[in-house]
XYZ file of C-alpha atoms in Angstrom:
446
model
C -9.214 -14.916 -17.482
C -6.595 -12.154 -18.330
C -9.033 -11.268 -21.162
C -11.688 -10.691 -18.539
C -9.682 -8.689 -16.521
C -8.733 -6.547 -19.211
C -12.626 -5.896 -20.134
C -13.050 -5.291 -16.148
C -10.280 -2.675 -16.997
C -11.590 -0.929 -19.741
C -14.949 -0.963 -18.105
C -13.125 0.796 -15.278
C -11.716 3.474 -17.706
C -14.823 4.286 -19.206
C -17.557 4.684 -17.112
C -16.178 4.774 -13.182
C -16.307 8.461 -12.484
C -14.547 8.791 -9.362
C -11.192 6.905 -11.264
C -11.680 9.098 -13.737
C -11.918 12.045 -11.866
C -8.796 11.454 -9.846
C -6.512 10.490 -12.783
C -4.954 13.844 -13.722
C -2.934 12.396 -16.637
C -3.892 10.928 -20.106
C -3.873 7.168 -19.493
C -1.787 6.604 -23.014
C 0.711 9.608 -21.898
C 1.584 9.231 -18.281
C 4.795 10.355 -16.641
C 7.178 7.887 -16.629
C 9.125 6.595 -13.959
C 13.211 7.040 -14.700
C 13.637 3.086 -15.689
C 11.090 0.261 -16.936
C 11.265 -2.972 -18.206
C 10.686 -3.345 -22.256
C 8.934 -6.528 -22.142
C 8.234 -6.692 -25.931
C 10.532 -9.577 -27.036
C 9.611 -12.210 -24.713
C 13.296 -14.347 -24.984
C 15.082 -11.265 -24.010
C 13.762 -8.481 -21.798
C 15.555 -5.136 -21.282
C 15.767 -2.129 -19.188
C 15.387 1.098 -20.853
C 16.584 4.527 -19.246
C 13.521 6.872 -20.122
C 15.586 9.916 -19.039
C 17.587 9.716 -21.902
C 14.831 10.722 -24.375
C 14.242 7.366 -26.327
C 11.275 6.493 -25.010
C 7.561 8.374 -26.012
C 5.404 8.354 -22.735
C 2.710 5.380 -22.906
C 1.124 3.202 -20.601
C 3.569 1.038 -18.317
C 2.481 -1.760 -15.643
C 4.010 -1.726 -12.088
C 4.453 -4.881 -10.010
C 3.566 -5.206 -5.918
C 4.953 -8.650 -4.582
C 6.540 -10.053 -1.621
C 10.812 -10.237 -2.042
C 11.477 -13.118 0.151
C 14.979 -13.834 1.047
C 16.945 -12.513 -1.225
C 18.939 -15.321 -2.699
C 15.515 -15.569 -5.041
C 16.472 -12.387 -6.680
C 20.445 -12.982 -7.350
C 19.561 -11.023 -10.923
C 18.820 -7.562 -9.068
C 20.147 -4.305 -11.329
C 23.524 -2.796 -9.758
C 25.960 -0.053 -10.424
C 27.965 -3.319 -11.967
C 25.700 -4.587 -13.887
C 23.519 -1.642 -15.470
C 24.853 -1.026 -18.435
C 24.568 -4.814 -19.712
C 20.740 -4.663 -18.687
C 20.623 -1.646 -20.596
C 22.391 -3.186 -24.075
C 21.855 -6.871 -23.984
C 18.671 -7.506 -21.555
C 18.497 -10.316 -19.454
C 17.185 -13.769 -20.364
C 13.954 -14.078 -17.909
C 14.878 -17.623 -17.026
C 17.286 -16.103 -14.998
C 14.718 -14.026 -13.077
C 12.277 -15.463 -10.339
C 9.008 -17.046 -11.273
C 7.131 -13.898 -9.742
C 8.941 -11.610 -12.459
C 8.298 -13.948 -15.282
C 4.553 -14.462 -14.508
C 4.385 -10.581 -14.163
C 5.978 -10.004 -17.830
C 3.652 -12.841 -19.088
C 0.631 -10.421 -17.812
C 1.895 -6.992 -19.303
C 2.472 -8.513 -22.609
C -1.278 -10.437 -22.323
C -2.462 -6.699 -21.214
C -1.451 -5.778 -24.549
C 1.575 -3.401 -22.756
C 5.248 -2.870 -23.305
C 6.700 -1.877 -20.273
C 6.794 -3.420 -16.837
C 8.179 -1.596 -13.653
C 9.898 -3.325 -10.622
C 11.839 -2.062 -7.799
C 14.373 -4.911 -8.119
C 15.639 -4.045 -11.758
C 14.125 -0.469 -11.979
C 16.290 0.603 -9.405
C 19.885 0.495 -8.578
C 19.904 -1.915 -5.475
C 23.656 -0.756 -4.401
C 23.568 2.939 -4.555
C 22.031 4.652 -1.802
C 21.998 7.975 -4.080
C 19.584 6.009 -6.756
C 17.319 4.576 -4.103
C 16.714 7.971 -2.528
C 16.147 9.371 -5.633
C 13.676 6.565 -6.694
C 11.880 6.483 -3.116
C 11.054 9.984 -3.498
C 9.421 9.246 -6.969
C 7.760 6.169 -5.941
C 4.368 7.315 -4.813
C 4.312 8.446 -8.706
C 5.586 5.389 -9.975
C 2.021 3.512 -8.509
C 0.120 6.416 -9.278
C 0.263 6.824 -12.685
C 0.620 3.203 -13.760
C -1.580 1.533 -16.192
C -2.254 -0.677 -13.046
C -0.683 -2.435 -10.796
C 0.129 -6.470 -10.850
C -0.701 -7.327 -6.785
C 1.068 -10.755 -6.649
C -0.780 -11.557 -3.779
C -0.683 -15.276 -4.043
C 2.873 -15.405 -3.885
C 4.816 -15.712 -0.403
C 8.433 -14.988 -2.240
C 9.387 -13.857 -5.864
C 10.339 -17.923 -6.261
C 6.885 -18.700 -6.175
C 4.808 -16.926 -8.982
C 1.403 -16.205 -8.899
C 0.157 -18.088 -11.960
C -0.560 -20.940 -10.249
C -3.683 -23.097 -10.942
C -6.386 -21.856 -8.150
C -7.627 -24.253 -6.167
C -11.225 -25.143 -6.201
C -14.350 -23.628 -3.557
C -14.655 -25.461 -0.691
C -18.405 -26.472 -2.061
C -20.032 -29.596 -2.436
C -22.900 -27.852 -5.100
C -21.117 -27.438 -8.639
C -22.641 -27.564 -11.801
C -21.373 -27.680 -15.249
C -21.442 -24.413 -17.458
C -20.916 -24.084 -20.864
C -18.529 -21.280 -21.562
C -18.774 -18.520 -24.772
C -17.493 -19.927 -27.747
C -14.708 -18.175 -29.032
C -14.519 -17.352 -32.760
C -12.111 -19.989 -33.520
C -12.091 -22.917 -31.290
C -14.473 -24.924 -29.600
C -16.886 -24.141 -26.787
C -15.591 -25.684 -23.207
C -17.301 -26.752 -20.579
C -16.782 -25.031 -16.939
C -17.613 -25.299 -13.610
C -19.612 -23.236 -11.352
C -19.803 -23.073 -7.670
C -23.357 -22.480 -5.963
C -23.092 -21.204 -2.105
C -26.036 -19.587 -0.064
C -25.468 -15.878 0.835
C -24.741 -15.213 4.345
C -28.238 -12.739 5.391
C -31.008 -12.357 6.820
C -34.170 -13.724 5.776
C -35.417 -16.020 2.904
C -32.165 -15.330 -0.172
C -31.853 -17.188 -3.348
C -29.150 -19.339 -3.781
C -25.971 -16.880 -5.000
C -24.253 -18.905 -8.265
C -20.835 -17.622 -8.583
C -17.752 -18.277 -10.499
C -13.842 -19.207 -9.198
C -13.361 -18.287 -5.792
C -14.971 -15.476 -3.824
C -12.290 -13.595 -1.666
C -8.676 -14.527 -0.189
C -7.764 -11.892 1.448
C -6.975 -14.149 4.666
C -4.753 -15.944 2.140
C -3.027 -12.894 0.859
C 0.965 -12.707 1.154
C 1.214 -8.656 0.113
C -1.697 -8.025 2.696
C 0.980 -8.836 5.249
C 3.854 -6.859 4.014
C 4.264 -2.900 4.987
C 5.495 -2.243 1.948
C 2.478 -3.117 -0.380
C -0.193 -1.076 1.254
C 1.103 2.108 -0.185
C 1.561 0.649 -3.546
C -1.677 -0.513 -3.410
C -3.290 2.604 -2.087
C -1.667 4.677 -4.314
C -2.607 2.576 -7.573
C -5.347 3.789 -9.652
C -6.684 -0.173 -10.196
C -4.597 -3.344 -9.011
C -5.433 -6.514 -10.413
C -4.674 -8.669 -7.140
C -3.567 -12.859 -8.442
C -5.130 -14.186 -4.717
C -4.642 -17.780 -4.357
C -8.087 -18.417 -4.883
C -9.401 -15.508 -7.765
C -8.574 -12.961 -9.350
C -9.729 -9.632 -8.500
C -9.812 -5.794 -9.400
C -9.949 -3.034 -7.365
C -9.667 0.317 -8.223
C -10.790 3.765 -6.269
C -14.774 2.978 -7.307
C -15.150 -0.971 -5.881
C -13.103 -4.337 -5.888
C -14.676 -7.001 -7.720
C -13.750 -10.679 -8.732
C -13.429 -11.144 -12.011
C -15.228 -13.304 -13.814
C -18.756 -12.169 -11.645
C -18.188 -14.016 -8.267
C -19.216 -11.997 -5.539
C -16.781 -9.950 -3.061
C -16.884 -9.493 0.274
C -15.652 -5.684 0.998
C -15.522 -6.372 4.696
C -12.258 -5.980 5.576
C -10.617 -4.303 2.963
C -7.977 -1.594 3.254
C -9.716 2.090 3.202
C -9.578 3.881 -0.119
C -7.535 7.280 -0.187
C -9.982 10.584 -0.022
C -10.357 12.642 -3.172
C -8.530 15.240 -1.234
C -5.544 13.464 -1.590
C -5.183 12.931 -5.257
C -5.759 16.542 -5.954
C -3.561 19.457 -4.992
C -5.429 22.232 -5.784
C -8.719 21.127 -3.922
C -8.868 23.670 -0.952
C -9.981 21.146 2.098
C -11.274 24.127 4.941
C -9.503 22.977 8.134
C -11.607 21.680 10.860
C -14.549 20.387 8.343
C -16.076 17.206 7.884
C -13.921 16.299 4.961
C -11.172 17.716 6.837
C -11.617 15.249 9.270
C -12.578 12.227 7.198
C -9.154 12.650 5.998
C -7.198 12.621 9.284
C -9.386 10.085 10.265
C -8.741 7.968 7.238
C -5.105 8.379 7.449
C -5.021 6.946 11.090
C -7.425 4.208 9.637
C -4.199 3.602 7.257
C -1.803 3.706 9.917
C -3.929 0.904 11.736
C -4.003 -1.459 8.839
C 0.171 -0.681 8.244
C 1.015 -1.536 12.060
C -0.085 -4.984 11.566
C 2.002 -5.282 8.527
C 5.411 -6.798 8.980
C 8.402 -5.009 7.772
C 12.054 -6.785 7.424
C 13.893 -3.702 8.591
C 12.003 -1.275 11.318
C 14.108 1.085 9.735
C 11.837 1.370 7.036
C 8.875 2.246 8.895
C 8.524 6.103 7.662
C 9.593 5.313 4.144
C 7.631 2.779 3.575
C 4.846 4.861 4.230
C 6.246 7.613 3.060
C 4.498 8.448 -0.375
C 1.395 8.305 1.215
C 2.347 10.764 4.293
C 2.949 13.004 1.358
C -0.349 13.081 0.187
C -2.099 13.917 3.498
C 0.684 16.143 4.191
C -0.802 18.539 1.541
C -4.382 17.609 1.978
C -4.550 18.277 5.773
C -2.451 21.444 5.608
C -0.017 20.211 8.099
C 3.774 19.428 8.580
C 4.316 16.170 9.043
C 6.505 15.426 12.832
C 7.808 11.149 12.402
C 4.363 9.965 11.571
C 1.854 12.682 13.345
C 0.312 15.902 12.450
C 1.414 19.100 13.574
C -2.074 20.870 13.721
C -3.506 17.786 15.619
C 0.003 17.080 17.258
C -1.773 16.775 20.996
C -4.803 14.449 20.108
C -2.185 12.447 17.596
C 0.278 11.528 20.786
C -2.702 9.813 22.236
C -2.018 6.985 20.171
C -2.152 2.773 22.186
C -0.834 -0.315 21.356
C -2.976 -3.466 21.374
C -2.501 -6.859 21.288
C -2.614 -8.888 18.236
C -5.010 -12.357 17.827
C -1.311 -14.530 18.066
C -0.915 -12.834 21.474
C 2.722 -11.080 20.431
C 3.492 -7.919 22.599
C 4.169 -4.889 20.861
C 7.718 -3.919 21.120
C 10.457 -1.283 20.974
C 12.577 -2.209 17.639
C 16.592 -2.650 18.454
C 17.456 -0.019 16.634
C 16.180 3.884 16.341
C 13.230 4.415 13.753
C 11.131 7.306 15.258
C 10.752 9.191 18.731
C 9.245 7.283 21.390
C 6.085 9.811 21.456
C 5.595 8.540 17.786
C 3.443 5.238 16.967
C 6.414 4.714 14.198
C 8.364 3.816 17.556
C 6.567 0.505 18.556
C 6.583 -2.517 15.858
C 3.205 -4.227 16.124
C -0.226 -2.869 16.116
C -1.230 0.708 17.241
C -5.008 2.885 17.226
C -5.499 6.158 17.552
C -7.892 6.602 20.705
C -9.237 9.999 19.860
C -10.582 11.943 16.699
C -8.858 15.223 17.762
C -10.367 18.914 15.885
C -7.315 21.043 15.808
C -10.260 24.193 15.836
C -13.029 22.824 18.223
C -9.751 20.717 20.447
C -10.924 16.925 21.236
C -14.231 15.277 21.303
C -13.862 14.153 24.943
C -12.639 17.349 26.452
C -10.618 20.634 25.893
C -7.544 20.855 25.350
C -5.247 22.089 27.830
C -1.603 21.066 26.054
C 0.023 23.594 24.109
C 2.814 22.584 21.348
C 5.848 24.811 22.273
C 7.982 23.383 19.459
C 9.804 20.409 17.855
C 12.578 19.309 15.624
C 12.990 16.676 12.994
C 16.195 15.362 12.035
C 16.022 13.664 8.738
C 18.016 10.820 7.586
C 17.859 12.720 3.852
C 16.275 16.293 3.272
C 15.462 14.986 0.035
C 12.604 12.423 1.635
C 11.441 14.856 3.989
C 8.747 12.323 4.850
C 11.262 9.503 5.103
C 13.232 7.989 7.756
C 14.081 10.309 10.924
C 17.280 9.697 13.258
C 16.464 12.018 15.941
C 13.452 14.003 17.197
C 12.301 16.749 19.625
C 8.923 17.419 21.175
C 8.411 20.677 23.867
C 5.226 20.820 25.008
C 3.377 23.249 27.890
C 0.825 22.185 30.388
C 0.278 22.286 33.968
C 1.313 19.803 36.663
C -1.170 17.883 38.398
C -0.659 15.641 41.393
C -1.457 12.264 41.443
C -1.619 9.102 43.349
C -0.582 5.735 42.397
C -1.786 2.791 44.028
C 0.876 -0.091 44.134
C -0.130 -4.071 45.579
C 3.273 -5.428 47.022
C 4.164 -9.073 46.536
C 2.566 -9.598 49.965
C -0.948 -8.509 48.872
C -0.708 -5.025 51.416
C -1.781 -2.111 49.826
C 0.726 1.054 50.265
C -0.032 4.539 48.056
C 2.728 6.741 46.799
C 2.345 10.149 45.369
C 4.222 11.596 42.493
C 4.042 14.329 40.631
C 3.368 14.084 37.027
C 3.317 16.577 33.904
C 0.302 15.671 31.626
């Protein structure tokens, strides 16, 4: 299956224009991120420090998984233990299932290096992490690809599991290419009737067709950016295996793919810095849109520390940040700042309420504020003011306090917002607990 992948790859490399368009970089000479994983003897890995010189830029894989608690990764790199992982390696027994399947699938790739935040960067020193998290959107974007473990609820698990058969009563046998050595085996395929209109043929796919109900990194903040920003994924779901790239997503092996339902794709605006993107046009606005399209999809992701809300998102913010022309204010636009703070919660399908976090993560005008599921109501035009009406709020000024100035799209600890508008009165119409109905009026600023 790996071999197929790697064909689906190659295939991807050669003759998908839009992934070639967008990848700025030789593919055999990227930039490389500070630390990776030499993966070439397989009894002893080791962590190489590319800023030293040693190593000549080539491809590298990156790994997206799910961390679990973090007992499953007591073999993370520290400022204690860096310099053995530099000279002796580590033995990958000692690291979690997830990390050994993921070195298994760079060395079948036919690649040396592996990257992972657990032993690519130093989990104890808040200087290193900074200095990684504002490489990061970097480290996904100019990997060979990226390894989605989605399969995998924890790094104890792995995602090399055997996949469990279609629920599908029609299955026939197939007789699979002979290799050149070896004998021919014998396969099975599933037969399933497409879901249309009208008269269809029966559809006769391979393993699986999509899992993306079953998928642990769809559920995790932190993997939608590394996924965004990855120029293909190979995604291990627990029932195929798939590729997606900027061009399509596709199961490998043939079976057919459902797109409904899958994340948006970045804009080609994004991935290139000198495209000029005239403000107030319509890919101007298919970019704001898709970014609030993105922050839709990353509300309903759960995070393990609020705290993380901006940073986790941050590489991407960067991105739009230069593509819309805009400073960035804890999550919203500046040039779109009064349509942005028109932003609602809803309700999720388990019923939860969307809630204030403990502790501070963003200003209460921002969406960043609220953990659980937010929309933007209104596709604001910073040059023609919103679809439903003119604007009538002007932005007086703000203030962003950041938690580093070197991740100036990173975690915030304090926030103002001064806005001008005129006062309107109002009424409010309360029901007391014995069903009379009083009024009250108040005066409110819009």
């Amino acid at each position: 299956m790996l071999s197929l992948a790697k064909e689906c790859v190659e295939d991807c490399m050669r003759n998908h224009e839009r992934c070639r368009a967008i990848t700025r970089h030789r593919v055999d000479s990227p930039p490389l991120p500070r630390r990776l994983i030499d993966c070439s003897n397989p009894l002893r890995v080791r962590i190489v420090d590319t800023s030293r010189g040693s190593v000549p830029r080539q491809p590298y894989v990156a790994l997206s998984y799910v961390w679990g608690p973090s007992e499953f990764q007591p073999h993370r790199t520290t400022a204690h233990n860096l310099a053995t992982y530099l000279k002796d390696g580590i033995d990958p027994m000692d690291l979690p299932q997830t990390l050994r399947d993921a070195i298994y699938v760079t060395r079948a790739l036919g690649v040396r290096f592996l990257w992972t935040d657990s032993l690519c960067i130093i989990q104890d020193s808040l200087k290193d992490m900074h200095h990684e998290l504002a490489w990061m959107r970097n480290v996904y974007r100019y990997a060979y690809l990226t390894i989605d473990a989605a399969s995998s609820a924890s790094a104890a698990e792995g995602f090399l599991e055997q996949r469990r058969p279609l629920d599908s009563k029609n299955v026939i046998p197939f007789l699979c290419p002979q290799p050149p050595s070896g004998e021919a085996k014998i396969g099975r395929l599933y037969l399933r009737e497409l879901d249309s209109k009208g008269p269809q043929p029966a559809d006769i796919v391979t393993r699986g067709v999509d899992a993306s109900h079953q998928s642990h990194t769809s559920k995790r903040a932190w993997c939608l950016q590394e996924m965004l920003l990855s120029t293909r994924c190979l995604v291990f779901t627990s029932e195929t295996l798939q590729l997606r790239c900027h061009s399509t997503t596709q199961n490998v092996g043939g079976a057919s793919h459902d797109p409904k339902g899958d994340p948006p794709r970045l804009p080609d605006a994004t991935f290139h810095p000198d495209l000029l993107v005239e403000r107030g046009s319509d890919r101007w606005r298919t970019t704001w849109q898709t970014w609030y399209d993105i922050v839709g999809n990353y509300s309903c992701r759960s995070l393990s520390n609020s705290s993380d809300k901006l940073i986790a998102l941050s590489g991407l913010a960067e991105l739009f940040a230069r593509a819309l022309g805009s400073d960035y204010i804890a999550g919203l636009w500046r040039i779109t700042l009064p349509g942005d703070l028109l932003w609602k919660t809803r309700i999720p399908s388990d019923g939860s309420l969307p809630h204030r976090p403990q502790g501070y993560c963003a200003p209460s005008w921002s969406w960043a504020s609220v953990d659980g599921p937010v929309y933007q109501t209104l596709c604001y035009n910073c040059d023609e003011g919103p679809q439903a009406g003119e604007c009538i709020v002007e932005v007086v000024g703000f203030t962003v306090l950041l938690q580093n100035k070197n991740l100036p799209f990173g975690p915030v600890i304090g926030a103002s917002l001064v806005l001008r508008t005129m006062l309107l009165r109002v009424r409010r119409h309360s029901v007391p607990k014995d069903g009379a109905i009083t009024r009250s009026t108040i005066v409110a600023a819009l």
